[in-house]
Amino acid sequence: MKKAAAVVSMYNYERPSWTGLVYPTECYFPTWKVEENHFTVRALSNAYEGLFGKAPVVDKWTFSTNGVSIMGRHGIPVIGFGPGKEPEAHAPNEKTWKSHL
């Protein structure tokens, strides 16, 4: 970086909303992780098992959620839970099945 005299900066998103409000936001999306042994994960896993009679799959999502702000910036544990299949999420052809709802 120094050798190339490169300048690094953060991009800010400052476009107006439909109401005209401009809320400058730093375009920074920190990664985050809640450990499997965290009490929140254990509690929700136990609740899932009680409802469905089997252990849940505890894994990661490879797409973005508001967890980048809630957990990534503020350290508040976030758990993702929802219907559908991950490759279909946040895609133009997103779909889910009634049985998942």
Coordinates of C-alpha atoms in Angstrom, one line a residue:
M1 CA 0.0 0.0 0.0
K2 CA 2.7 2.5 1.0
K3 CA 4.8 1.5 -1.9
A4 CA 2.0 2.1 -4.3
A5 CA 0.9 5.3 -2.5
A6 CA -2.6 3.8 -2.4
V7 CA -5.3 5.5 -0.4
V8 CA -7.9 3.4 1.5
S9 CA -11.2 4.8 2.6
M10 CA -14.6 3.7 3.6
Y11 CA -17.6 4.2 1.3
N12 CA -20.6 5.9 2.7
Y13 CA -24.1 5.3 1.5
E14 CA -25.9 8.6 1.5
R15 CA -28.8 8.2 -0.9
P16 CA -32.2 9.6 0.1
S17 CA -35.0 7.2 1.1
W18 CA -38.4 7.4 -0.5
T19 CA -39.3 10.0 2.1
G20 CA -36.3 12.1 1.2
L21 CA -34.5 11.3 4.5
V22 CA -30.7 10.9 4.1
Y23 CA -29.2 8.7 6.7
P24 CA -25.4 8.5 6.0
T25 CA -24.3 4.9 6.7
E26 CA -20.8 3.5 6.5
C27 CA -20.8 0.6 4.1
Y28 CA -19.1 -1.8 6.5
F29 CA -20.5 -5.2 7.0
P30 CA -18.5 -7.0 9.7
T31 CA -18.5 -10.8 9.9
W32 CA -19.8 -12.3 13.1
K33 CA -20.2 -15.7 14.8
V34 CA -22.2 -17.0 17.8
E35 CA -20.4 -20.0 19.2
E36 CA -22.4 -23.3 19.3
N37 CA -22.0 -23.5 23.1
H38 CA -23.4 -20.0 23.6
F39 CA -26.5 -20.1 25.9
T40 CA -28.7 -18.6 23.1
V41 CA -27.8 -21.3 20.7
R42 CA -28.3 -24.0 23.3
A43 CA -31.7 -22.6 24.4
L44 CA -33.0 -22.3 20.8
S45 CA -31.6 -25.7 19.9
N46 CA -33.5 -27.2 22.9
A47 CA -36.7 -25.4 21.9
Y48 CA -36.4 -26.7 18.3
E49 CA -35.8 -30.2 19.6
G50 CA -38.9 -29.9 21.9
L51 CA -41.0 -28.8 19.0
F52 CA -39.8 -31.0 16.2
G53 CA -38.5 -34.1 18.0
K54 CA -35.0 -33.9 16.5
A55 CA -31.9 -31.8 16.9
P56 CA -31.5 -28.8 14.5
V57 CA -28.7 -28.3 12.1
V58 CA -26.5 -25.6 13.7
D59 CA -24.4 -24.0 11.0
K60 CA -23.8 -20.7 9.3
W61 CA -25.5 -18.8 6.5
T62 CA -23.4 -17.6 3.6
F63 CA -25.6 -14.6 2.8
S64 CA -26.0 -11.4 4.6
T65 CA -28.6 -10.4 7.2
N66 CA -29.1 -7.6 9.6
G67 CA -26.8 -9.6 12.0
V68 CA -23.9 -7.6 10.5
S69 CA -25.2 -4.6 12.5
I70 CA -26.9 -6.3 15.5
M71 CA -24.1 -8.8 16.3
G72 CA -21.2 -7.6 14.1
R73 CA -21.3 -4.0 15.3
H74 CA -23.1 -4.2 18.6
G75 CA -22.3 -7.6 19.9
I76 CA -25.9 -8.7 20.5
P77 CA -26.3 -12.4 19.7
V78 CA -28.2 -13.2 16.5
I79 CA -29.7 -16.5 15.5
G80 CA -31.0 -17.1 12.0
F81 CA -34.0 -19.3 11.6
G82 CA -36.3 -19.5 8.7
P83 CA -38.0 -21.5 5.9
G84 CA -36.5 -22.4 2.5
K85 CA -33.1 -23.5 1.3
E86 CA -30.0 -21.4 1.6
P87 CA -29.1 -21.3 -2.1
E88 CA -32.5 -19.8 -2.8
A89 CA -32.3 -17.0 -0.2
H90 CA -31.9 -13.4 -1.3
A91 CA -32.0 -14.4 -4.9
P92 CA -34.2 -13.2 -7.8
N93 CA -35.8 -16.6 -8.0
E94 CA -36.3 -17.1 -4.3
K95 CA -38.9 -19.5 -3.3
T96 CA -40.0 -21.7 -0.4
W97 CA -42.3 -24.6 0.2
K98 CA -45.6 -24.6 2.1
S99 CA -44.2 -27.5 4.2
H100 CA -41.4 -25.3 5.5
L101 CA -43.9 -22.7 6.7

